[in-house]
Structures are given as structure tokens and as C-alpha cells.
Amino acid sequence: MEIERKFTIKQLPENLESYPFHHIEQGYLNAAPVVRVRKEDDEYYLTYKGSGMMAREEFNLPLSQEAYYHLREKIDGKIISKRRYLIPLLHPAVQEGSRKPPADYSLTIELDVFDPPFAPLVMAEVEFGSREAAEAFVPPDWFDEDVTYRKEYHNSYMALEI
């Protein structure tokens, strides 16, 4: 189960280049259900995502390089290319009245900096272990709008609509 929230951001972190990152290229074979092929650095995947906006089933199957490029030729819409920075978020804030997380609780912000034709879009995604944790999350100050429930910010929609 993938449980994540998506946000636009107000500004890039000052030290962005100090964080590890992955170069991601992906395309979509189907939108409902989502069937995606992805190249992440030197690894290749076929992904199925069920319905839903914040929480949905997700299955990743490894692909060979040859299989990826074969399927890539069959995608609909545009290829999405982006650099994904992995930014640790130690001791994230939670809404008042929510269950207090363990002292060692941390999350990872996946900050996506999109290449053309989607540039200058930058979005942050945060994955959670439960719906309760996702709903209790208080985003950092440099996050802007919560776009979790806005389809136009989901990669499958973007790839097929632009």
C-alpha cells in the first residue's frame, strides 16, 4: 500500500545539491488503472497502481533494460523526466491531538525537480506507514499547497494531458 501526500513548494532548500538523488524517467501504458514503466538510475520497473489519491495499492515488478525500452516505445503521452532528491525529515511535526510518534520517528521528503516539458515544476512527496500518520502530518514551512487530491499534480495525469 502506498500512502503519500504531495505538495508544491515555496522555495528549494539552500543545500539541495548536498542530498542524494536519483534520475527518474517514466512513461504510462495505462491511466486507469495506472500502469507505468520507470527507469531509476540503472534500475527498471513496471508498476501497477490501484485507484485512490492518497492511499492506493502499488506493485513494482523489476524489468530488464531491454524490456523497459521495449515497453517505453508503447507509452501514451509524454515521458516524465525528473531528478528526485531524498531529504531526511527528522522528528516531523504532527497536528495537535494526534498520537505522538516515537522519539526516533523520521520521514523522507522526495523532492522532484522536473525536466522540460514539465519544468519549472517542483513537487515534494512524503510517504507514510498509515493513513493516520499521513493525516496528522504538519508539513515543513518551505512546503506550499497540499495537492494530494488534485489530479493535475499526479504524474499519470500530467504525462497524458500536457
N, CA and C atoms as an extended XYZ file, in Angstrom:
486
Properties=species:S:1:pos:R:3:atomname:S:1:resname:S:1:resid:I:1 pbc="F F F"
N         0.845       -1.185        0.000 N   MET     1
C         0.000        0.000        0.000 CA  MET     1
C         0.882        1.236        0.000 C   MET     1
N         0.642        2.116       -0.952 N   GLU     2
C         1.342        3.393       -0.996 CA  GLU     2
C         0.434        4.436       -0.356 C   GLU     2
N         0.961        5.126        0.659 N   ILE     3
C         0.227        6.197        1.327 CA  ILE     3
C         1.136        7.417        1.268 C   ILE     3
N         0.748        8.405        0.462 N   GLU     4
C         1.612        9.570        0.310 CA  GLU     4
C         0.800       10.842        0.145 C   GLU     4
N         1.446       11.943        0.542 N   ARG     5
C         0.877       13.270        0.302 CA  ARG     5
C         1.839       14.032       -0.604 C   ARG     5
N         1.264       14.913       -1.426 N   LYS     6
C         2.029       15.690       -2.404 CA  LYS     6
C         1.848       17.183       -2.114 C   LYS     6
N         2.922       17.934       -2.321 N   PHE     7
C         2.901       19.362       -2.047 CA  PHE     7
C         3.676       20.124       -3.111 C   PHE     7
N         3.197       21.327       -3.437 N   THR     8
C         4.052       22.251       -4.150 CA  THR     8
C         4.967       22.863       -3.089 C   THR     8
N         5.993       23.562       -3.527 N   ILE     9
C         6.899       24.145       -2.543 CA  ILE     9
C         7.059       25.642       -2.792 C   ILE     9
N         7.421       26.363       -1.732 N   LYS    10
C         7.639       27.804       -1.833 CA  LYS    10
C         9.024       28.108       -2.383 C   LYS    10
N        10.018       27.331       -1.953 N   GLN    11
C        11.399       27.564       -2.378 CA  GLN    11
C        12.197       26.281       -2.216 C   GLN    11
N        13.239       26.149       -3.019 N   LEU    12
C        14.136       24.996       -2.898 CA  LEU    12
C        14.986       25.136       -1.637 C   LEU    12
N        15.303       24.029       -0.990 N   PRO    13
C        16.229       24.104        0.144 CA  PRO    13
C        17.580       24.645       -0.338 C   PRO    13
N        18.227       25.448        0.504 N   GLU    14
C        19.503       26.077        0.134 CA  GLU    14
C        20.571       25.056       -0.233 C   GLU    14
N        20.606       23.962        0.465 N   ASN    15
C        21.670       22.968        0.281 CA  ASN    15
C        21.198       21.759       -0.518 C   ASN    15
N        20.331       21.971       -1.496 N   LEU    16
C        19.716       20.866       -2.235 CA  LEU    16
C        20.749       19.907       -2.820 C   LEU    16
N        21.809       20.415       -3.393 N   GLU    17
C        22.800       19.555       -4.052 CA  GLU    17
C        23.572       18.662       -3.079 C   GLU    17
N        23.423       18.901       -1.777 N   SER    18
C        24.124       18.063       -0.796 CA  SER    18
C        23.372       16.759       -0.509 C   SER    18
N        22.136       16.635       -0.992 N   TYR    19
C        21.334       15.439       -0.735 CA  TYR    19
C        21.493       14.424       -1.861 C   TYR    19
N        21.358       13.143       -1.530 N   PRO    20
C        21.400       12.136       -2.601 CA  PRO    20
C        20.186       12.300       -3.517 C   PRO    20
N        20.343       11.857       -4.748 N   PHE    21
C        19.234       11.968       -5.692 CA  PHE    21
C        19.277       10.802       -6.668 C   PHE    21
N        18.147       10.630       -7.346 N   HIS    22
C        18.006        9.653       -8.421 CA  HIS    22
C        17.515       10.394       -9.657 C   HIS    22
N        17.973        9.955      -10.816 N   HIS    23
C        17.388       10.457      -12.052 CA  HIS    23
C        16.319        9.461      -12.463 C   HIS    23
N        15.116        9.959      -12.670 N   ILE    24
C        13.965        9.111      -12.984 CA  ILE    24
C        13.397        9.503      -14.343 C   ILE    24
N        13.085        8.473      -15.123 N   GLU    25
C        12.378        8.636      -16.392 CA  GLU    25
C        11.225        7.651      -16.352 C   GLU    25
N        10.025        8.114      -16.688 N   GLN    26
C         8.879        7.204      -16.629 CA  GLN    26
C         7.844        7.572      -17.670 C   GLN    26
N         7.102        6.550      -18.058 N   GLY    27
C         6.016        6.729      -19.001 CA  GLY    27
C         4.863        5.824      -18.619 C   GLY    27
N         3.699        6.106      -19.185 N   TYR    28
C         2.468        5.427      -18.777 CA  TYR    28
C         1.864        4.639      -19.930 C   TYR    28
N         1.580        3.368      -19.642 N   LEU    29
C         0.929        2.493      -20.606 CA  LEU    29
C        -0.583        2.537      -20.453 C   LEU    29
N        -1.044        2.942      -19.267 N   ASN    30
C        -2.472        2.997      -18.972 CA  ASN    30
C        -2.678        3.956      -17.801 C   ASN    30
N        -3.841        4.615      -17.770 N   ALA    31
C        -4.116        5.578      -16.698 CA  ALA    31
C        -5.078        5.053      -15.646 C   ALA    31
N        -5.975        4.134      -16.011 N   ALA    32
C        -6.951        3.637      -15.042 CA  ALA    32
C        -7.181        2.153      -15.291 C   ALA    32
N        -6.504        1.267      -14.586 N   PRO    33
C        -5.546        1.539      -13.523 CA  PRO    33
C        -4.222        2.050      -14.103 C   PRO    33
N        -3.427        2.679      -13.239 N   VAL    34
C        -2.138        3.197      -13.667 CA  VAL    34
C        -1.179        2.026      -13.892 C   VAL    34
N        -0.609        1.978      -15.091 N   VAL    35
C         0.451        1.022      -15.410 CA  VAL    35
C         1.592        1.867      -15.972 C   VAL    35
N         2.719        1.818      -15.280 N   ARG    36
C         3.840        2.700      -15.584 CA  ARG    36
C         5.122        1.901      -15.778 C   ARG    36
N         5.990        2.388      -16.658 N   VAL    37
C         7.353        1.869      -16.743 CA  VAL    37
C         8.271        2.984      -16.243 C   VAL    37
N         9.288        2.586      -15.483 N   ARG    38
C        10.193        3.577      -14.887 CA  ARG    38
C        11.631        3.099      -14.963 C   ARG    38
N        12.495        4.044      -15.288 N   LYS    39
C        13.942        3.863      -15.194 CA  LYS    39
C        14.389        4.772      -14.053 C   LYS    39
N        14.982        4.178      -13.032 N   GLU    40
C        15.514        4.946      -11.904 CA  GLU    40
C        17.003        4.627      -11.814 C   GLU    40
N        17.816        5.589      -12.256 N   ASP    41
C        19.252        5.367      -12.391 CA  ASP    41
C        19.454        4.172      -13.330 C   ASP    41
N        19.997        3.068      -12.829 N   ASP    42
C        20.221        1.893      -13.683 CA  ASP    42
C        19.290        0.733      -13.350 C   ASP    42
N        18.135        1.037      -12.756 N   GLU    43
C        17.148        0.014      -12.433 CA  GLU    43
C        15.866        0.315      -13.197 C   GLU    43
N        15.114       -0.751      -13.518 N   TYR    44
C        13.943       -0.632      -14.373 CA  TYR    44
C        12.773       -1.364      -13.725 C   TYR    44
N        11.554       -0.752      -13.825 N   TYR    45
C        10.382       -1.318      -13.162 CA  TYR    45
C         9.135       -1.163      -14.020 C   TYR    45
N         8.226       -2.079      -13.811 N   LEU    46
C         6.853       -1.959      -14.277 CA  LEU    46
C         6.028       -1.818      -13.008 C   LEU    46
N         5.195       -0.788      -12.942 N   THR    47
C         4.413       -0.516      -11.737 CA  THR    47
C         2.931       -0.506      -12.061 C   THR    47
N         2.168       -1.140      -11.180 N   TYR    48
C         0.704       -1.088      -11.227 CA  TYR    48
C         0.254       -0.324       -9.991 C   TYR    48
N        -0.633        0.658      -10.176 N   LYS    49
C        -1.197        1.398       -9.049 CA  LYS    49
C        -2.716        1.305       -9.129 C   LYS    49
N        -3.323        0.951       -8.018 N   GLY    50
C        -4.772        0.887       -7.942 CA  GLY    50
C        -5.378        2.280       -7.864 C   GLY    50
N        -6.677        2.343       -7.660 N   SER    51
C        -7.362        3.636       -7.593 CA  SER    51
C        -7.116        4.281       -6.235 C   SER    51
N        -7.276        5.583       -6.197 N   GLY    52
C        -7.102        6.343       -4.961 CA  GLY    52
C        -6.165        7.507       -5.195 C   GLY    52
N        -6.189        8.471       -4.278 N   MET    53
C        -5.352        9.660       -4.413 CA  MET    53
C        -4.244        9.677       -3.353 C   MET    53
N        -4.593        9.476       -2.076 N   MET    54
C        -3.580        9.480       -1.020 CA  MET    54
C        -3.104        8.064       -0.708 C   MET    54
N        -4.008        7.111       -0.736 N   ALA    55
C        -3.664        5.724       -0.400 CA  ALA    55
C        -4.176        4.810       -1.506 C   ALA    55
N        -3.275        3.955       -1.995 N   ARG    56
C        -3.678        3.005       -3.036 CA  ARG    56
C        -2.675        1.872       -3.115 C   ARG    56
N        -3.154        0.760       -3.663 N   GLU    57
C        -2.268       -0.390       -3.861 CA  GLU    57
C        -1.205       -0.030       -4.886 C   GLU    57
N        -0.003       -0.557       -4.649 N   GLU    58
C         1.078       -0.358       -5.606 CA  GLU    58
C         1.914       -1.623       -5.652 C   GLU    58
N         2.196       -2.076       -6.873 N   PHE    59
C         3.036       -3.252       -7.074 CA  PHE    59
C         4.136       -2.888       -8.062 C   PHE    59
N         5.389       -3.162       -7.691 N   ASN    60
C         6.536       -2.912       -8.564 CA  ASN    60
C         7.155       -4.237       -8.976 C   ASN    60
N         7.348       -4.397      -10.265 N   LEU    61
C         7.994       -5.589      -10.792 CA  LEU    61
C         9.271       -5.170      -11.505 C   LEU    61
N        10.385       -5.837      -11.223 N   PRO    62
C        11.622       -5.475      -11.912 CA  PRO    62
C        11.548       -5.825      -13.395 C   PRO    62
N        12.189       -4.981      -14.205 N   LEU    63
C        12.285       -5.208      -15.643 CA  LEU    63
C        13.761       -5.238      -16.037 C   LEU    63
N        14.055       -5.894      -17.130 N   SER    64
C        15.387       -5.786      -17.720 CA  SER    64
C        15.441       -4.463      -18.489 C   SER    64
N        16.635       -4.030      -18.818 N   GLN    65
C        16.803       -2.819      -19.608 CA  GLN    65
C        16.100       -2.977      -20.964 C   GLN    65
N        16.247       -4.143      -21.566 N   GLU    66
C        15.620       -4.388      -22.860 CA  GLU    66
C        14.098       -4.322      -22.766 C   GLU    66
N        13.531       -4.921      -21.741 N   ALA    67
C        12.076       -4.900      -21.567 CA  ALA    67
C        11.583       -3.472      -21.339 C   ALA    67
N        12.324       -2.705      -20.545 N   TYR    68
C        11.939       -1.312      -20.299 CA  TYR    68
C        11.862       -0.534      -21.613 C   TYR    68
N        12.920       -0.597      -22.417 N   TYR    69
C        12.930        0.175      -23.661 CA  TYR    69
C        11.905       -0.339      -24.673 C   TYR    69
N        11.612       -1.624      -24.646 N   HIS    70
C        10.558       -2.170      -25.494 CA  HIS    70
C         9.201       -1.575      -25.087 C   HIS    70
N         8.901       -1.584      -23.788 N   LEU    71
C         7.624       -1.051      -23.299 CA  LEU    71
C         7.559        0.472      -23.428 C   LEU    71
N         8.695        1.127      -23.268 N   ARG    72
C         8.748        2.591      -23.372 CA  ARG    72
C         8.240        3.054      -24.738 C   ARG    72
N         8.474        2.276      -25.756 N   GLU    73
C         8.003        2.619      -27.106 CA  GLU    73
C         6.478        2.589      -27.199 C   GLU    73
N         5.820        1.968      -26.247 N   LYS    74
C         4.373        1.780      -26.296 CA  LYS    74
C         3.607        2.743      -25.391 C   LYS    74
N         4.312        3.669      -24.715 N   ILE    75
C         3.624        4.552      -23.767 CA  ILE    75
C         2.698        5.522      -24.488 C   ILE    75
N         1.731        6.016      -23.741 N   ASP    76
C         0.856        7.093      -24.198 CA  ASP    76
C         1.377        8.395      -23.593 C   ASP    76
N         1.206        9.490      -24.309 N   GLY    77
C         1.567       10.788      -23.758 CA  GLY    77
C         3.063       11.036      -23.740 C   GLY    77
N         3.483       11.852      -22.794 N   LYS    78
C         4.865       12.318      -22.687 CA  LYS    78
C         5.650       11.496      -21.670 C   LYS    78
N         6.948       11.409      -21.904 N   ILE    79
C         7.872       10.848      -20.908 CA  ILE    79
C         8.080       11.911      -19.832 C   ILE    79
N         8.043       11.496      -18.595 N   ILE    80
C         8.376       12.392      -17.486 CA  ILE    80
C         9.810       12.090      -17.075 C   ILE    80
N        10.608       13.133      -17.015 N   SER    81
C        11.987       13.022      -16.569 CA  SER    81
C        12.174       14.005      -15.421 C   SER    81
N        12.821       13.532      -14.360 N   LYS    82
C        12.986       14.391      -13.183 CA  LYS    82
C        14.159       13.916      -12.350 C   LYS    82
N        14.625       14.807      -11.523 N   ARG    83
C        15.650       14.475      -10.540 CA  ARG    83
C        14.937       14.434       -9.189 C   ARG    83
N        15.054       13.299       -8.484 N   ARG    84
C        14.394       13.113       -7.181 CA  ARG    84
C        15.445       13.167       -6.076 C   ARG    84
N        15.355       14.211       -5.270 N   TYR    85
C        16.242       14.371       -4.117 CA  TYR    85
C        15.600       13.717       -2.899 C   TYR    85
N        16.403       13.038       -2.106 N   LEU    86
C        15.928       12.367       -0.893 CA  LEU    86
C        16.396       13.170        0.313 C   LEU    86
N        15.451       13.843        0.957 N   ILE    87
C        15.764       14.769        2.041 CA  ILE    87
C        15.189       14.218        3.340 C   ILE    87
N        16.031       13.906        4.323 N   PRO    88
C        15.508       13.388        5.584 CA  PRO    88
C        14.742       14.461        6.351 C   PRO    88
N        13.666       14.043        6.975 N   LEU    89
C        12.871       14.927        7.825 CA  LEU    89
C        12.809       14.270        9.200 C   LEU    89
N        13.723       14.685       10.064 N   LEU    90
C        13.801       14.117       11.410 CA  LEU    90
C        12.770       14.772       12.308 C   LEU    90
N        12.097       13.990       13.105 N   HIS    91
C        11.110       14.476       14.074 CA  HIS    91
C        10.057       15.387       13.430 C   HIS    91
N         9.340       14.897       12.411 N   PRO    92
C         8.339       15.743       11.761 CA  PRO    92
C         7.222       16.121       12.729 C   PRO    92
N         6.678       17.305       12.524 N   ALA    93
C         5.591       17.793       13.369 CA  ALA    93
C         4.291       17.065       13.020 C   ALA    93
N         3.455       16.884       14.035 N   VAL    94
C         2.122       16.305       13.834 CA  VAL    94
C         1.089       17.248       14.426 C   VAL    94
N        -0.125       17.142       13.917 N   GLN    95
C        -1.203       18.003       14.384 CA  GLN    95
C        -1.476       17.769       15.863 C   GLN    95
N        -1.838       18.839       16.537 N   GLU    96
C        -2.173       18.738       17.956 CA  GLU    96
C        -3.366       17.804       18.116 C   GLU    96
N        -3.298       16.966       19.120 N   GLY    97
C        -4.344       15.987       19.362 CA  GLY    97
C        -4.072       14.647       18.691 C   GLY    97
N        -3.067       14.602       17.822 N   SER    98
C        -2.685       13.346       17.177 CA  SER    98
C        -1.809       12.548       18.122 C   SER    98
N        -1.786       11.249       17.890 N   ARG    99
C        -0.913       10.389       18.686 CA  ARG    99
C         0.534       10.802       18.462 C   ARG    99
N         1.274       10.952       19.534 N   LYS   100
C         2.663       11.379       19.441 CA  LYS   100
C         3.510       10.244       18.870 C   LYS   100
N         4.317       10.546       17.836 N   PRO   101
C         5.159        9.491       17.245 CA  PRO   101
C         6.331        9.150       18.151 C   PRO   101
N         6.978        8.009       17.918 N   PRO   102
C         8.159        7.638       18.704 CA  PRO   102
C         9.260        8.694       18.564 C   PRO   102
N        10.149        8.764       19.525 N   ALA   103
C        11.216        9.764       19.541 CA  ALA   103
C        12.109        9.677       18.306 C   ALA   103
N        12.278        8.485       17.753 N   ASP   104
C        13.160        8.318       16.594 CA  ASP   104
C        12.410        8.387       15.261 C   ASP   104
N        11.170        8.863       15.274 N   TYR   105
C        10.343        8.932       14.075 CA  TYR   105
C        10.950        9.903       13.070 C   TYR   105
N        11.083        9.445       11.831 N   SER   106
C        11.564       10.310       10.761 CA  SER   106
C        10.881        9.914        9.457 C   SER   106
N        10.902       10.815        8.523 N   LEU   107
C        10.331       10.595        7.199 CA  LEU   107
C        11.355       11.020        6.160 C   LEU   107
N        11.073       10.728        4.903 N   THR   108
C        11.918       11.190        3.818 CA  THR   108
C        11.066       12.011        2.865 C   THR   108
N        11.530       13.206        2.585 N   ILE   109
C        10.898       14.046        1.570 CA  ILE   109
C        11.517       13.657        0.235 C   ILE   109
N        10.679       13.313       -0.729 N   GLU   110
C        11.137       13.051       -2.088 CA  GLU   110
C        10.818       14.303       -2.896 C   GLU   110
N        11.841       15.103       -3.152 N   LEU   111
C        11.666       16.369       -3.849 CA  LEU   111
C        11.961       16.168       -5.330 C   LEU   111
N        10.924       16.313       -6.156 N   ASP   112
C        11.043       16.082       -7.595 CA  ASP   112
C        11.206       17.407       -8.331 C   ASP   112
N        12.325       17.538       -9.035 N   VAL   113
C        12.599       18.699       -9.881 CA  VAL   113
C        12.447       18.214      -11.312 C   VAL   113
N        11.396       18.654      -11.975 N   PHE   114
C        11.024       18.148      -13.292 CA  PHE   114
C        11.824       18.807      -14.410 C   PHE   114
N        12.130       17.994      -15.432 N   ASP   115
C        12.764       18.481      -16.652 CA  ASP   115
C        11.659       18.920      -17.619 C   ASP   115
N        12.021       19.668      -18.698 N   PRO   116
C        11.027       20.025      -19.711 CA  PRO   116
C        10.370       18.768      -20.279 C   PRO   116
N         9.122       18.814      -20.668 N   PRO   117
C         8.268       19.991      -20.786 CA  PRO   117
C         7.535       20.360      -19.495 C   PRO   117
N         7.868       19.728      -18.394 N   PHE   118
C         7.160       19.972      -17.135 CA  PHE   118
C         7.844       21.019      -16.257 C   PHE   118
N         9.109       21.334      -16.549 N   ALA   119
C         9.822       22.373      -15.807 CA  ALA   119
C         9.067       23.686      -15.981 C   ALA   119
N         9.024       24.516      -14.991 N   PRO   120
C         9.819       24.537      -13.764 CA  PRO   120
C         9.124       23.884      -12.564 C   PRO   120
N         8.226       22.938      -12.811 N   LEU   121
C         7.502       22.307      -11.711 CA  LEU   121
C         8.456       21.610      -10.747 C   LEU   121
N         8.218       21.832       -9.453 N   VAL   122
C         8.930       21.147       -8.376 CA  VAL   122
C         7.869       20.720       -7.374 C   VAL   122
N         7.886       19.454       -6.986 N   MET   123
C         6.914       18.941       -6.019 CA  MET   123
C         7.613       18.091       -4.974 C   MET   123
N         7.022       18.070       -3.798 N   ALA   124
C         7.517       17.233       -2.717 CA  ALA   124
C         6.473       16.164       -2.421 C   ALA   124
N         6.959       14.934       -2.246 N   GLU   125
C         6.090       13.826       -1.835 CA  GLU   125
C         6.643       13.268       -0.542 C   GLU   125
N         5.741       12.867        0.332 N   VAL   126
C         6.134       12.231        1.585 CA  VAL   126
C         5.286       10.979        1.733 C   VAL   126
N         5.949        9.832        1.942 N   GLU   127
C         5.240        8.565        2.131 CA  GLU   127
C         5.144        8.246        3.611 C   GLU   127
N         4.040        7.590        3.971 N   PHE   128
C         3.735        7.288        5.369 CA  PHE   128
C         3.411        5.810        5.550 C   PHE   128
N         3.503        5.358        6.788 N   GLY   129
C         3.193        3.980        7.117 CA  GLY   129
C         1.718        3.728        7.365 C   GLY   129
N         0.937        4.805        7.538 N   SER   130
C        -0.500        4.649        7.801 CA  SER   130
C        -1.239        5.906        7.360 C   SER   130
N        -2.542        5.759        7.168 N   ARG   131
C        -3.384        6.922        6.856 CA  ARG   131
C        -3.367        7.919        8.005 C   ARG   131
N        -3.380        7.398        9.224 N   GLU   132
C        -3.388        8.271       10.399 CA  GLU   132
C        -2.141        9.152       10.430 C   GLU   132
N        -0.987        8.562       10.144 N   ALA   133
C         0.261        9.341       10.117 CA  ALA   133
C         0.215       10.391        9.013 C   ALA   133
N        -0.322       10.024        7.846 N   ALA   134
C        -0.420       10.970        6.725 CA  ALA   134
C        -1.329       12.138        7.075 C   ALA   134
N        -2.454       11.840        7.700 N   GLU   135
C        -3.416       12.894        8.038 CA  GLU   135
C        -2.920       13.787        9.168 C   GLU   135
N        -2.079       13.260       10.057 N   ALA   136
C        -1.563       14.040       11.189 CA  ALA   136
C        -0.348       14.888       10.818 C   ALA   136
N         0.253       14.629        9.682 N   PHE   137
C         1.491       15.294        9.267 CA  PHE   137
C         1.314       16.805        9.124 C   PHE   137
N         2.247       17.550        9.706 N   VAL   138
C         2.310       19.000        9.526 CA  VAL   138
C         3.526       19.280        8.646 C   VAL   138
N         3.308       19.805        7.441 N   PRO   139
C         4.428       19.995        6.515 CA  PRO   139
C         5.402       21.069        6.993 C   PRO   139
N         6.667       20.958        6.569 N   PRO   140
C         7.653       21.987        6.902 CA  PRO   140
C         7.258       23.345        6.297 C   PRO   140
N         7.819       24.410        6.806 N   ASP   141
C         7.481       25.766        6.360 CA  ASP   141
C         7.753       26.012        4.885 C   ASP   141
N         8.728       25.305        4.306 N   TRP   142
C         9.068       25.564        2.906 CA  TRP   142
C         8.137       24.857        1.930 C   TRP   142
N         7.212       24.031        2.456 N   PHE   143
C         6.167       23.446        1.617 CA  PHE   143
C         5.093       24.502        1.398 C   PHE   143
N         4.377       24.382        0.276 N   ASP   144
C         3.313       25.328       -0.025 CA  ASP   144
C         1.974       24.599        0.023 C   ASP   144
N         1.347       24.437       -1.116 N   GLU   145
C        -0.008       23.885       -1.190 CA  GLU   145
C        -0.004       22.355       -1.151 C   GLU   145
N        -0.957       21.781       -0.401 N   ASP   146
C        -1.172       20.333       -0.409 CA  ASP   146
C        -1.997       20.011       -1.656 C   ASP   146
N        -1.395       19.263       -2.587 N   VAL   147
C        -2.062       18.944       -3.856 CA  VAL   147
C        -2.356       17.451       -3.978 C   VAL   147
N        -2.379       16.764       -2.840 N   THR   148
C        -2.607       15.321       -2.819 CA  THR   148
C        -3.866       14.926       -3.583 C   THR   148
N        -4.926       15.690       -3.423 N   TYR   149
C        -6.207       15.318       -4.024 CA  TYR   149
C        -6.500       16.063       -5.326 C   TYR   149
N        -5.480       16.646       -5.921 N   ARG   150
C        -5.651       17.346       -7.204 CA  ARG   150
C        -5.019       16.509       -8.308 C   ARG   150
N        -5.861       15.951       -9.155 N   LYS   151
C        -5.392       15.004      -10.173 CA  LYS   151
C        -4.345       15.600      -11.088 C   LYS   151
N        -4.400       16.907      -11.343 N   GLU   152
C        -3.451       17.506      -12.279 CA  GLU   152
C        -2.004       17.484      -11.773 C   GLU   152
N        -1.801       17.137      -10.516 N   TYR   153
C        -0.453       17.016       -9.955 CA  TYR   153
C         0.007       15.561       -9.856 C   TYR   153
N        -0.790       14.644      -10.320 N   HIS   154
C        -0.372       13.245      -10.333 CA  HIS   154
C         0.337       12.977      -11.660 C   HIS   154
N         1.462       12.307      -11.605 N   ASN   155
C         2.310       12.108      -12.773 CA  ASN   155
C         1.572       11.473      -13.950 C   ASN   155
N         0.703       10.511      -13.676 N   SER   156
C        -0.007        9.858      -14.785 CA  SER   156
C        -0.890       10.858      -15.529 C   SER   156
N        -1.548       11.721      -14.803 N   TYR   157
C        -2.385       12.756      -15.435 CA  TYR   157
C        -1.523       13.730      -16.227 C   TYR   157
N        -0.415       14.171      -15.601 N   MET   158
C         0.478       15.118      -16.267 CA  MET   158
C         1.018       14.557      -17.586 C   MET   158
N         1.453       13.321      -17.563 N   ALA   159
C         2.063       12.710      -18.750 CA  ALA   159
C         1.054       12.586      -19.892 C   ALA   159
N        -0.185       12.360      -19.558 N   LEU   160
C        -1.200       12.106      -20.588 CA  LEU   160
C        -1.940       13.365      -21.020 C   LEU   160
N        -1.821       14.455      -20.263 N   GLU   161
C        -2.608       15.649      -20.561 CA  GLU   161
C        -1.819       16.818      -21.130 C   GLU   161
N        -0.519       16.851      -20.960 N   ILE   162
C         0.232       18.040      -21.399 CA  ILE   162
C         0.458       18.041      -22.900 C   ILE   162
